[in-house]
Coordinates of N, CA and C in Angstrom, one line a residue:
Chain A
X1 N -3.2 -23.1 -13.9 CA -2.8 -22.9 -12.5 C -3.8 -23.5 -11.6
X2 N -3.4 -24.1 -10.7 CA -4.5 -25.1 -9.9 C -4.5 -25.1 -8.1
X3 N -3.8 -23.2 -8.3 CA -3.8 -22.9 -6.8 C -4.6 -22.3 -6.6
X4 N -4.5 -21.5 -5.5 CA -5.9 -20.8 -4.9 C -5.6 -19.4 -6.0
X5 N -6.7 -18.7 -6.2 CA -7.3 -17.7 -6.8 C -8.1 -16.6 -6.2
X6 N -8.4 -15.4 -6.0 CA -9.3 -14.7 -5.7 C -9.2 -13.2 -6.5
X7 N -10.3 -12.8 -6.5 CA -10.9 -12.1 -7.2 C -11.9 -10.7 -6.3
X8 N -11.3 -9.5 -6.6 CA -10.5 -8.8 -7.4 C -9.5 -8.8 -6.5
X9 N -7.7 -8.5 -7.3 CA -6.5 -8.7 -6.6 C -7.1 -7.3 -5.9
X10 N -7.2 -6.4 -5.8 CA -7.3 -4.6 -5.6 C -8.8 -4.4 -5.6
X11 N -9.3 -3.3 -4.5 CA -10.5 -3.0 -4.4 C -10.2 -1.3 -3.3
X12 N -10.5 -0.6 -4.3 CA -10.9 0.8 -3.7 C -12.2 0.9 -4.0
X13 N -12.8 1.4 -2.5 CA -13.9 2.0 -2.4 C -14.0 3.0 -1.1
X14 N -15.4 3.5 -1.1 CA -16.1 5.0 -0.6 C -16.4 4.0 0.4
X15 N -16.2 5.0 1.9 CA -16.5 4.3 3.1 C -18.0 4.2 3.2
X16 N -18.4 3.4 3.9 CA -20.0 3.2 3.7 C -20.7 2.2 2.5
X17 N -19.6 1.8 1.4 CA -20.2 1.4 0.5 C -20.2 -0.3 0.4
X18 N -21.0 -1.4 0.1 CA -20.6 -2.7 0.3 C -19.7 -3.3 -0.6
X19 N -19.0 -4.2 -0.4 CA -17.7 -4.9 -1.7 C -18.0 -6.3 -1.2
X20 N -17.7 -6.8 -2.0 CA -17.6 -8.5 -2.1 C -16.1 -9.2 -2.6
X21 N -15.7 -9.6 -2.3 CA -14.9 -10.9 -2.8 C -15.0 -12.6 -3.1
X22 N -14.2 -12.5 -4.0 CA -14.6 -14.7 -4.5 C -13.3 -15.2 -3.9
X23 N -13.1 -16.4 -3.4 CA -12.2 -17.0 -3.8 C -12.4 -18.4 -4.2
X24 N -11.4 -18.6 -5.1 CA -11.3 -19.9 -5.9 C -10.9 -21.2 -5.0
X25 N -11.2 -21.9 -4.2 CA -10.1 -23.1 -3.9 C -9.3 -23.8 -4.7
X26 N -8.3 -24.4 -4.0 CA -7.4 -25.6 -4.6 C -8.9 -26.6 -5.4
X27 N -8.9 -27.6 -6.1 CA -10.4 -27.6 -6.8 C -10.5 -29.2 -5.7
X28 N -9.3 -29.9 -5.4 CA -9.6 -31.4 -4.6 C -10.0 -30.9 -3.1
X29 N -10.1 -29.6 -2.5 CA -9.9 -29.1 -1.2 C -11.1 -29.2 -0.8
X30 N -11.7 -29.4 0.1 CA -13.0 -29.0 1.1 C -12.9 -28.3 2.2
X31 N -11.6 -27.9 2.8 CA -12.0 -26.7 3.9 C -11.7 -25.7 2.8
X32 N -12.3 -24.5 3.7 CA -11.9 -22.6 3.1 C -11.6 -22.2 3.8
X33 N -10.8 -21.4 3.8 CA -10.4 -20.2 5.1 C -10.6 -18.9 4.7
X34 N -11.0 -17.6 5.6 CA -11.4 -16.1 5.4 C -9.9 -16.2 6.7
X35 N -8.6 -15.0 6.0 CA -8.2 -14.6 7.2 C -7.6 -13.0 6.5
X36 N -7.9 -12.1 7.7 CA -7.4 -11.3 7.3 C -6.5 -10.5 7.5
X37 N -5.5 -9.4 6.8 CA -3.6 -9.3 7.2 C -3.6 -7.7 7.2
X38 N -3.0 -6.7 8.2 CA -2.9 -5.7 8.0 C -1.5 -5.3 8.2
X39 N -1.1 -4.1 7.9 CA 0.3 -4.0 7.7 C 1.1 -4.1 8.7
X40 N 2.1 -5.1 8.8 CA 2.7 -5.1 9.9 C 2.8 -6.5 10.8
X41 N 1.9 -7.1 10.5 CA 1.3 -8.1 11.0 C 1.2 -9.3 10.4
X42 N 0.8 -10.7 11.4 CA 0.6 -12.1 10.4 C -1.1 -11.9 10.3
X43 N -1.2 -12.8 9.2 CA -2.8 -13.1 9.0 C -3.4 -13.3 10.2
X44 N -4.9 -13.2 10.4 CA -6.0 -13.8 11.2 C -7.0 -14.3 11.1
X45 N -7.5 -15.0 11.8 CA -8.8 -15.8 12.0 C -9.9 -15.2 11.5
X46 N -10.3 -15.2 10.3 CA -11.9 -14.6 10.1 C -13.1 -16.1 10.3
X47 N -12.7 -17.2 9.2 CA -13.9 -17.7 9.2 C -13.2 -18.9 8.5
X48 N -14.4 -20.0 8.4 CA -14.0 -21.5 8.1 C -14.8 -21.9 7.6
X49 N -14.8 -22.7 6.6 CA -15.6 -23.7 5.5 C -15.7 -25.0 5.5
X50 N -16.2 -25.9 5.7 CA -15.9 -27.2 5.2 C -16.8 -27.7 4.7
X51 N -17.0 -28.1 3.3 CA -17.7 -28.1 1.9 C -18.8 -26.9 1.9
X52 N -19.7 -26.9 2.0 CA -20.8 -25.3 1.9 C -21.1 -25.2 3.6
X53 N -20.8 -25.6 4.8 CA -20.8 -25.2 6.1 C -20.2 -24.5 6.8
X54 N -20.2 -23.5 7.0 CA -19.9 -22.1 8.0 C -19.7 -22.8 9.2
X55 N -18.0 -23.5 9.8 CA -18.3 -24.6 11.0 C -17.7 -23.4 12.0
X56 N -16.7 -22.4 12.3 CA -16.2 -21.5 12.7 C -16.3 -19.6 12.3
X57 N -16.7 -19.2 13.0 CA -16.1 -17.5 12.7 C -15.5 -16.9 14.1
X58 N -14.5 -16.1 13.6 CA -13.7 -15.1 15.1 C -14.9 -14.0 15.1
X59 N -14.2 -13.7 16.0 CA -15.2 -12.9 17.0 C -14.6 -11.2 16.0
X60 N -13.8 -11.1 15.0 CA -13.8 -10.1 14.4 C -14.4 -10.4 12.9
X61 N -15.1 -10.9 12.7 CA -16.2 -11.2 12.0 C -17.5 -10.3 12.5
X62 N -17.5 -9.3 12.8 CA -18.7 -8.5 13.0 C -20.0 -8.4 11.8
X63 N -20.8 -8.1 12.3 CA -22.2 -8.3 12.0 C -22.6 -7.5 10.5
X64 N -21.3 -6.7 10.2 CA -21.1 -6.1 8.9 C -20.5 -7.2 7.7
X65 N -19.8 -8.0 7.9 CA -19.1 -9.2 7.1 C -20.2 -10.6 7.1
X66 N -20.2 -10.9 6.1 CA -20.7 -12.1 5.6 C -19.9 -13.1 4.5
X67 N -20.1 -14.6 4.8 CA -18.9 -15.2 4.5 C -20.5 -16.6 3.5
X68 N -19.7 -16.9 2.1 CA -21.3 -17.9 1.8 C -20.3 -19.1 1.2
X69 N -20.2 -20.4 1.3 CA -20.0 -21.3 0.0 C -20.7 -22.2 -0.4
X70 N -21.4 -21.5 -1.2 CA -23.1 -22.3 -1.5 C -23.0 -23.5 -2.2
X71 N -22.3 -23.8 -3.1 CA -22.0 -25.3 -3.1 C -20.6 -26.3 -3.1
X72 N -19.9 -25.6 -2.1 CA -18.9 -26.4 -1.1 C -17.8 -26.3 -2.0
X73 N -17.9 -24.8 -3.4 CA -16.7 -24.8 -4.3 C -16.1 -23.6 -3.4
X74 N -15.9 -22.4 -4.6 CA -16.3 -20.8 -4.6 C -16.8 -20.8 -2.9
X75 N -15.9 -19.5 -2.8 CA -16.5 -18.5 -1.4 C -16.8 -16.6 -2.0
X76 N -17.3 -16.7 -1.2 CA -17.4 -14.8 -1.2 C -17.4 -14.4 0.1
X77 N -16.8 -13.4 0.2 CA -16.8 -12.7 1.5 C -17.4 -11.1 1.5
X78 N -18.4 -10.7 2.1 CA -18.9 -9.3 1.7 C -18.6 -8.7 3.1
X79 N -18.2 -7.5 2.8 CA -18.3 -6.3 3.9 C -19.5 -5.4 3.5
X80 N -20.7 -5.1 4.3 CA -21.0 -3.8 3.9 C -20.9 -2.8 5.3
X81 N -21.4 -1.5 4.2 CA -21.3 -0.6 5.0 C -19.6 -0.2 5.3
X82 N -18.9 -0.1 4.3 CA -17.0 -0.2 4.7 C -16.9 1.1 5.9
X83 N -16.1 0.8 6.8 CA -15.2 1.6 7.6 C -14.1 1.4 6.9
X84 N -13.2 2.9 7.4 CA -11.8 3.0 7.1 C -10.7 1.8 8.1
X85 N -11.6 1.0 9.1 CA -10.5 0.1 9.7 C -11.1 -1.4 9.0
X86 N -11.6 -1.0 8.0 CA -11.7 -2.4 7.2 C -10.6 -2.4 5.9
X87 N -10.2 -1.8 5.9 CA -8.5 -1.5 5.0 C -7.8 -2.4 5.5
X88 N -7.2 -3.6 4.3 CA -6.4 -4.5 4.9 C -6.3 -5.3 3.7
X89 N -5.5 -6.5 3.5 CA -5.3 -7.7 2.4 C -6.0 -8.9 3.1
X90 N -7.2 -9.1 2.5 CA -8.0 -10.4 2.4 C -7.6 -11.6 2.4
X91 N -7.2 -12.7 2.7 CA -6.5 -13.5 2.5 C -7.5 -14.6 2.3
X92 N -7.7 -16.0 1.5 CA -7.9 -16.6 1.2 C -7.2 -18.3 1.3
X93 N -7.3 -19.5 2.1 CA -7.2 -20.5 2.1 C -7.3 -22.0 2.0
X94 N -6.8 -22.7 1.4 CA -8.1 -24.0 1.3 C -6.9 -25.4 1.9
X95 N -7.4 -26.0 2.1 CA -6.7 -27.2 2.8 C -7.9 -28.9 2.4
X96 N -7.1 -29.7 2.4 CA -7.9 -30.9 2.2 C -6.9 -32.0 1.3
X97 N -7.6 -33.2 1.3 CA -6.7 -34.9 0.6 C -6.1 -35.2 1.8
X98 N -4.9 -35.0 1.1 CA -4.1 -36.2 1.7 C -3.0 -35.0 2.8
X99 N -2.6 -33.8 2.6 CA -2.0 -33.0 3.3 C -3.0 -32.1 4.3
X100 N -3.7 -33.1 4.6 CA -4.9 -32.0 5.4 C -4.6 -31.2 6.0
X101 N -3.7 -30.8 6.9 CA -3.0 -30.1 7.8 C -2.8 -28.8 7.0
X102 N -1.9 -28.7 5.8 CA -1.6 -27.8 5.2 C -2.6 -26.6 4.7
X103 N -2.1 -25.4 4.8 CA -3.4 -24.3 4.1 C -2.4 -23.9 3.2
X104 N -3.2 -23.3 2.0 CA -2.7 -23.1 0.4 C -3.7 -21.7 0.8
X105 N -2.7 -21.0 0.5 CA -3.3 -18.9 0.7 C -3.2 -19.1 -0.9
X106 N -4.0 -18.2 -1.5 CA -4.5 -17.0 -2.5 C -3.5 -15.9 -2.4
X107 N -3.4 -14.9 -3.4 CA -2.6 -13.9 -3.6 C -3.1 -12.6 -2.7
X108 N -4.0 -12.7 -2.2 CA -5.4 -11.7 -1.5 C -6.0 -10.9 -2.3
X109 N -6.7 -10.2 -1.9 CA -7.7 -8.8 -2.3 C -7.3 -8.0 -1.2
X110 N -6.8 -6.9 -2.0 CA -6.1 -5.5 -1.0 C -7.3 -4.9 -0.9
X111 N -7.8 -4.4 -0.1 CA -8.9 -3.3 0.0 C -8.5 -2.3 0.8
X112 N -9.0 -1.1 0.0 CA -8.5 0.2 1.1 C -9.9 0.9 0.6
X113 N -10.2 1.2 2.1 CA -11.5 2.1 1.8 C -11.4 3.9 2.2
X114 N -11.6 4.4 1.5 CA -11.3 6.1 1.7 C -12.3 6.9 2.3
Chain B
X1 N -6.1 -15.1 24.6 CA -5.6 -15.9 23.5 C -4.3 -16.4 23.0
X2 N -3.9 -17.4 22.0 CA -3.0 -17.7 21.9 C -2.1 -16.9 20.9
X3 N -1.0 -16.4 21.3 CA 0.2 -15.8 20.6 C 1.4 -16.2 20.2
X4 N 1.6 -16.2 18.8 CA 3.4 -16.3 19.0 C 3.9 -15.2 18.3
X5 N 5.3 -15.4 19.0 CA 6.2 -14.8 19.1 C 7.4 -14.8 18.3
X6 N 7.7 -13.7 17.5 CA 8.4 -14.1 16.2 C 9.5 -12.9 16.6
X7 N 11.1 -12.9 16.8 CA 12.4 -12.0 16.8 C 13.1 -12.0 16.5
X8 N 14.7 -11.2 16.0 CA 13.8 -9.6 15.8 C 12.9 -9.3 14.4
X9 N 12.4 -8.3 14.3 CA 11.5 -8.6 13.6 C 12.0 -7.9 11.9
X10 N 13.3 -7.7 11.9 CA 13.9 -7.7 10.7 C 15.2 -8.3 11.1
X11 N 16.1 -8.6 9.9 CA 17.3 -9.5 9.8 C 17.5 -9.2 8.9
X12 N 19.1 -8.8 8.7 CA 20.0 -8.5 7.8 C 21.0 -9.5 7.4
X13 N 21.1 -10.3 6.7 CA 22.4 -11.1 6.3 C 23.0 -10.8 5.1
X14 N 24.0 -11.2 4.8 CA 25.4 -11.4 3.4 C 24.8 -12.6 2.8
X15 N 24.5 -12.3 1.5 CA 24.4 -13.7 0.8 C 25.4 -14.2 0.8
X16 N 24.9 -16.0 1.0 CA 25.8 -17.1 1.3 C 25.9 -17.5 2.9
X17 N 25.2 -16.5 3.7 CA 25.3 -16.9 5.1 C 24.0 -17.7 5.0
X18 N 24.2 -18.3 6.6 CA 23.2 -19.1 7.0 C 22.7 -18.1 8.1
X19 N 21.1 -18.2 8.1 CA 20.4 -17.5 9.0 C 19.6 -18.6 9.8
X20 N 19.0 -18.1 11.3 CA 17.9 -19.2 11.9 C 17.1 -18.0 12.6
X21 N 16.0 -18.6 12.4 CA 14.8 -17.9 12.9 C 14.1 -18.8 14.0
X22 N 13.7 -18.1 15.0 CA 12.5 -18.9 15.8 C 11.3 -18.6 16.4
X23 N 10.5 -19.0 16.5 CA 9.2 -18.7 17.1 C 8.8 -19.5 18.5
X24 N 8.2 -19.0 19.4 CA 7.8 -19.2 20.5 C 6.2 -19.1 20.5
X25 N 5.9 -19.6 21.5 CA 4.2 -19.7 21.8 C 4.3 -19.8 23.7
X26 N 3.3 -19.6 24.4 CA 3.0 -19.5 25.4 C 1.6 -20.9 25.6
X27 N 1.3 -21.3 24.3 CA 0.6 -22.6 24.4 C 1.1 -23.3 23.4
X28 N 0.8 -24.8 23.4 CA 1.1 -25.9 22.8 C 0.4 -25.4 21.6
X29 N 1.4 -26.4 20.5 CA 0.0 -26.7 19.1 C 0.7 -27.7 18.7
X30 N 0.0 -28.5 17.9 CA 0.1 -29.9 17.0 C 0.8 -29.9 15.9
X31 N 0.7 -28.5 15.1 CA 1.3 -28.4 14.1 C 1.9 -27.1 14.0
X32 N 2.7 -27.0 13.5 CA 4.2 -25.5 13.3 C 4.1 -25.7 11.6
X33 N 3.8 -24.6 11.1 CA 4.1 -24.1 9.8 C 5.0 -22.8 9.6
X34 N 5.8 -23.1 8.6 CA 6.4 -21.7 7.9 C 6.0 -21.6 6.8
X35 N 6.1 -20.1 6.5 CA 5.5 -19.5 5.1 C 6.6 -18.0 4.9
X36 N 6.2 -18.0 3.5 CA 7.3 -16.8 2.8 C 6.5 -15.7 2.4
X37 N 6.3 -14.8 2.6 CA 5.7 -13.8 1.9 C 6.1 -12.5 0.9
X38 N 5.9 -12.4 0.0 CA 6.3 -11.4 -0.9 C 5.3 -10.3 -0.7
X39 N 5.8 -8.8 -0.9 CA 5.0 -8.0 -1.2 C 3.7 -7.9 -1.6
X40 N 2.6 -7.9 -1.3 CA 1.4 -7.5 -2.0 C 0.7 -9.1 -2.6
X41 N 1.6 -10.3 -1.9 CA 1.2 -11.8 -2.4 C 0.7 -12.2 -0.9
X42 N -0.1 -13.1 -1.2 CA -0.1 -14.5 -0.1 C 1.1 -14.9 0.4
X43 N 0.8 -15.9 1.2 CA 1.8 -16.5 1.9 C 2.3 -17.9 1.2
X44 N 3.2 -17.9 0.9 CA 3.9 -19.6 0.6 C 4.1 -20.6 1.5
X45 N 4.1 -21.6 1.5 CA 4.4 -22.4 2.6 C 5.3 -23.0 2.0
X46 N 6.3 -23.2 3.1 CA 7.7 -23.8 3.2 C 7.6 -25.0 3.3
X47 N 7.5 -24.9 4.8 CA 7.3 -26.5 5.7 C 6.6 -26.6 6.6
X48 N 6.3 -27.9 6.5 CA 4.9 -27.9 7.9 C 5.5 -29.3 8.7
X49 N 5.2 -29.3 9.8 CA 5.8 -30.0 11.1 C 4.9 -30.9 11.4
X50 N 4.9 -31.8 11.7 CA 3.6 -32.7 12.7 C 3.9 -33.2 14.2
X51 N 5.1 -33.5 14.3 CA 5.5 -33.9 15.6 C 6.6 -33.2 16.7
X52 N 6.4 -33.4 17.7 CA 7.0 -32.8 18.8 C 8.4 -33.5 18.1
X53 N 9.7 -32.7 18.5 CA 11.0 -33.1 18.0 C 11.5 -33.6 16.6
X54 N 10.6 -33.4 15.8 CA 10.4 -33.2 14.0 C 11.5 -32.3 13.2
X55 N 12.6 -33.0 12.6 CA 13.4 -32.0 12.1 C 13.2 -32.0 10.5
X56 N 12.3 -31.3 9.5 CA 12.4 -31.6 8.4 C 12.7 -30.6 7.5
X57 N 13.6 -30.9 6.0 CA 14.3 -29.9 5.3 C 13.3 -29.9 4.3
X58 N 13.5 -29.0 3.4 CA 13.3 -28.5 1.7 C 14.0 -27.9 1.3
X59 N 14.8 -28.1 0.6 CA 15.8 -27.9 -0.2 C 17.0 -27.0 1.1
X60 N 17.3 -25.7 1.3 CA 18.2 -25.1 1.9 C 17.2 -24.6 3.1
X61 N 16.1 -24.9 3.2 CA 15.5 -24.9 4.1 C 15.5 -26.2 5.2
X62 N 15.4 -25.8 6.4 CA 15.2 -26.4 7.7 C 14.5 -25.9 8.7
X63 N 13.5 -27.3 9.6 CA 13.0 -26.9 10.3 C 12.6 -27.8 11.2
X64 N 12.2 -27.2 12.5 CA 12.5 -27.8 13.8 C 11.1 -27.9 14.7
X65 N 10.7 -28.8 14.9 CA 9.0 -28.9 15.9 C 9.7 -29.1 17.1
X66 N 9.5 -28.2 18.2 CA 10.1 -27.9 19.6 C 9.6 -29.2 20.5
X67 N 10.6 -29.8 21.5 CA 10.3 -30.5 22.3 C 8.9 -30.4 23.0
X68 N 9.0 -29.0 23.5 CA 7.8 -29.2 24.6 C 6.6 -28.5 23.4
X69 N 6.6 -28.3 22.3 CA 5.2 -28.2 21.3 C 5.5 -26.5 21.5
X70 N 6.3 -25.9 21.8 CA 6.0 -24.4 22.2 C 6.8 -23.5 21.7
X71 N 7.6 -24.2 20.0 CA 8.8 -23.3 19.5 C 8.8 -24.1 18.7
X72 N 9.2 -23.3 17.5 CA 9.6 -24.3 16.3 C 11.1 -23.2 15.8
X73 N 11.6 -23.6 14.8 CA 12.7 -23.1 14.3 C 12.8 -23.1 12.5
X74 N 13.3 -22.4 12.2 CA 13.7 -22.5 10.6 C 14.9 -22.1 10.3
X75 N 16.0 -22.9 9.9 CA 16.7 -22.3 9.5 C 17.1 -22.0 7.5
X76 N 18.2 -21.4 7.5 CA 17.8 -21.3 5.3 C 19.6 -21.4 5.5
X77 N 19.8 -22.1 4.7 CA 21.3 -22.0 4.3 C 21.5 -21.6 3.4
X78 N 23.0 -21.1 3.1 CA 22.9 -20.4 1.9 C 22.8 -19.6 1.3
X79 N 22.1 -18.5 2.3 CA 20.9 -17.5 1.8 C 21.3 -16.9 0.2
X80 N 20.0 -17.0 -0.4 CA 20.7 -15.9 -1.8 C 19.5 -15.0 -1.9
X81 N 19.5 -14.1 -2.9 CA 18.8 -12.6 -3.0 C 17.4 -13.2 -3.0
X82 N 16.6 -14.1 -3.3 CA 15.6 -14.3 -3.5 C 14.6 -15.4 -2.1
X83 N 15.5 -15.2 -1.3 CA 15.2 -15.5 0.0 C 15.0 -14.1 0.7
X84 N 15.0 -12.8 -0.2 CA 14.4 -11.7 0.7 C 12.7 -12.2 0.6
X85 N 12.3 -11.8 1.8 CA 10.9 -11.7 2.4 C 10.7 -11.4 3.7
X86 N 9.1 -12.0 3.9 CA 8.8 -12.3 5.5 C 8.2 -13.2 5.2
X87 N 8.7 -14.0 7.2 CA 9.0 -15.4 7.3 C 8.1 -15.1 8.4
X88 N 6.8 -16.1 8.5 CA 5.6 -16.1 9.1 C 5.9 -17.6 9.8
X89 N 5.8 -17.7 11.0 CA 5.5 -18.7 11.6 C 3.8 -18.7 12.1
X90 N 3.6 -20.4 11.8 CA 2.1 -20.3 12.4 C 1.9 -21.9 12.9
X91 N 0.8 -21.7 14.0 CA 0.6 -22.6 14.9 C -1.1 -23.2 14.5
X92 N -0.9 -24.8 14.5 CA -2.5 -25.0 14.7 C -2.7 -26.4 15.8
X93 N -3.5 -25.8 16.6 CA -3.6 -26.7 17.7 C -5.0 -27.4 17.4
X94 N -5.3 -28.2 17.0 CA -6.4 -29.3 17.2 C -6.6 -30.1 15.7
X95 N -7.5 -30.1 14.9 CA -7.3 -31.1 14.1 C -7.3 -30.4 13.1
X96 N -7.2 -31.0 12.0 CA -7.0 -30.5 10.1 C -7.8 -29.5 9.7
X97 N -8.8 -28.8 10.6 CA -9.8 -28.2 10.2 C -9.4 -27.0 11.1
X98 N -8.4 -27.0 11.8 CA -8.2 -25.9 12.6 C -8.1 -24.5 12.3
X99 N -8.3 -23.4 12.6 CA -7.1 -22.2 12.0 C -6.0 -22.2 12.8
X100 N -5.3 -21.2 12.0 CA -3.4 -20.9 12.1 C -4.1 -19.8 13.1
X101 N -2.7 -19.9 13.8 CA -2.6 -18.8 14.7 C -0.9 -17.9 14.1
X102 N -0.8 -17.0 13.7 CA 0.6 -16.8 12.8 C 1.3 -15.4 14.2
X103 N 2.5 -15.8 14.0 CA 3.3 -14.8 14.4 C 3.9 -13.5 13.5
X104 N 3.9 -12.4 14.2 CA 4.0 -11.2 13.2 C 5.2 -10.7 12.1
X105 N 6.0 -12.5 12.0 CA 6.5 -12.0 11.1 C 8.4 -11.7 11.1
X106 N 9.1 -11.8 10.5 CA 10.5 -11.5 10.3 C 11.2 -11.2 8.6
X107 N 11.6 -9.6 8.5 CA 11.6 -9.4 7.3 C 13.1 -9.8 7.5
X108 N 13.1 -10.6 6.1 CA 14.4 -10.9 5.9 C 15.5 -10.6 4.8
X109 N 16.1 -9.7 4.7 CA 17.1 -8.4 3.7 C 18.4 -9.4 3.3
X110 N 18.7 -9.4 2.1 CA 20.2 -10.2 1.7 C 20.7 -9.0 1.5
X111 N 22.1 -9.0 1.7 CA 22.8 -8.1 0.7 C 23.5 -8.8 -0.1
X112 N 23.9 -8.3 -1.5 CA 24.3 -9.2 -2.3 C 26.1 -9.3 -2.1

């Protein structure tokens, strides 16, 4: 399979405690995208990649989330310290070649923090 | 900030009908994407638009880049049971590196 991937599909955790997620890109792609989806709603703007550079973050990217792709493959995204309004499906996407335009989403990481 | 606007926000059809969906914005963007979403998945992408007045299909799919940049359209012919979902329209205004701006969405129900 040579789409986008992320890791873990499901994540429950204790409010206060830190989580991380990966996501895999398409492997020819050089941008990444962090956006995140809560029920009801379309995805949003978290954060942007293009090969290991952090060129974008929204303004709901607060000072609790951290975004790394240390060598322009793989991303992680960490929350610490979870609140219960950080419950939501993580979304993951990569774009790049010849359909630049296009973003290729990941399946997400559901997180619900209790 | 920039919004769009996706109605109503569920649809009911008979399989074998044809349905159209549309989305609206209050600002321009360069590019109009649709995407499919299943339960508890990512989003699929349908089709993606490049030009103002762009009408392009995939398979029983169609879709439409609005004259003035500020609506796009999709329509699905045909509809059959596996065209249930939600239909995400999204907007990117500036270059390849942009983010989507996505509208909230239209769940779409067949009956068989």
């Amino acid at each position: 399979d040579t789409g986008v991937s992320q890791d873990p599909r499901h994540k429950i955790t204790k409010r206060g405690q830190n989580v991380t997620f990966r996501c895999d890109p398409i492997s020819e792609h050089n941008r990444l995208y962090w956006y995140r989806q809560t029920l009801g709603q379309g995805p949003e703007f978290l954060t942007y990649f293009q090969n290991e550079a952090q060129l974008e973050k929204s303004r709901l990217l607060s000072d609790r989330f951290s975004a790394e792709r240390p060598k322009g493959s793989f991303s992680t995204l960490e929350i610490q310290r979870t609140e219960q309004g950080d419950s939501a499906m993580y979304l993951c996407a990569s774009s790049g070649g010849l359909a630049a335009y296009e973003q290729y989403f990941g399946p997400g990481t559901r997180l619900t923090v209790t | 900030g920039q919004q769009l606007n996706q109605s109503p926000q569920s649809m009911f059809i008979q399989e074998g009908e044809d349905v159209s969906m549309n989305c609206t914005s209050s600002s321009i963007f360069n590019t109009w994407l649709w995407y499919k979403q299943d339960p508890g998945e990512g989003p699929v992408l349908l089709i993606a638009l490049y030009k103002a007045g762009e009408l392009t299909s995939n398979g029983r799919l169609t879709a439409q880049f609005g004259i003035t940049r500020k609506d796009s359209f999709l329509n699905i012919s045909a509809s059959i049971p596996s065209d249930v979902g939600i239909y995400f329209c999204a907007g990117q205004y500036g270059g390849a590196n942009s983010k989507l701006t996505f509208g909230k969405g239209i769940t779409l129900s067949v009956r068989p």
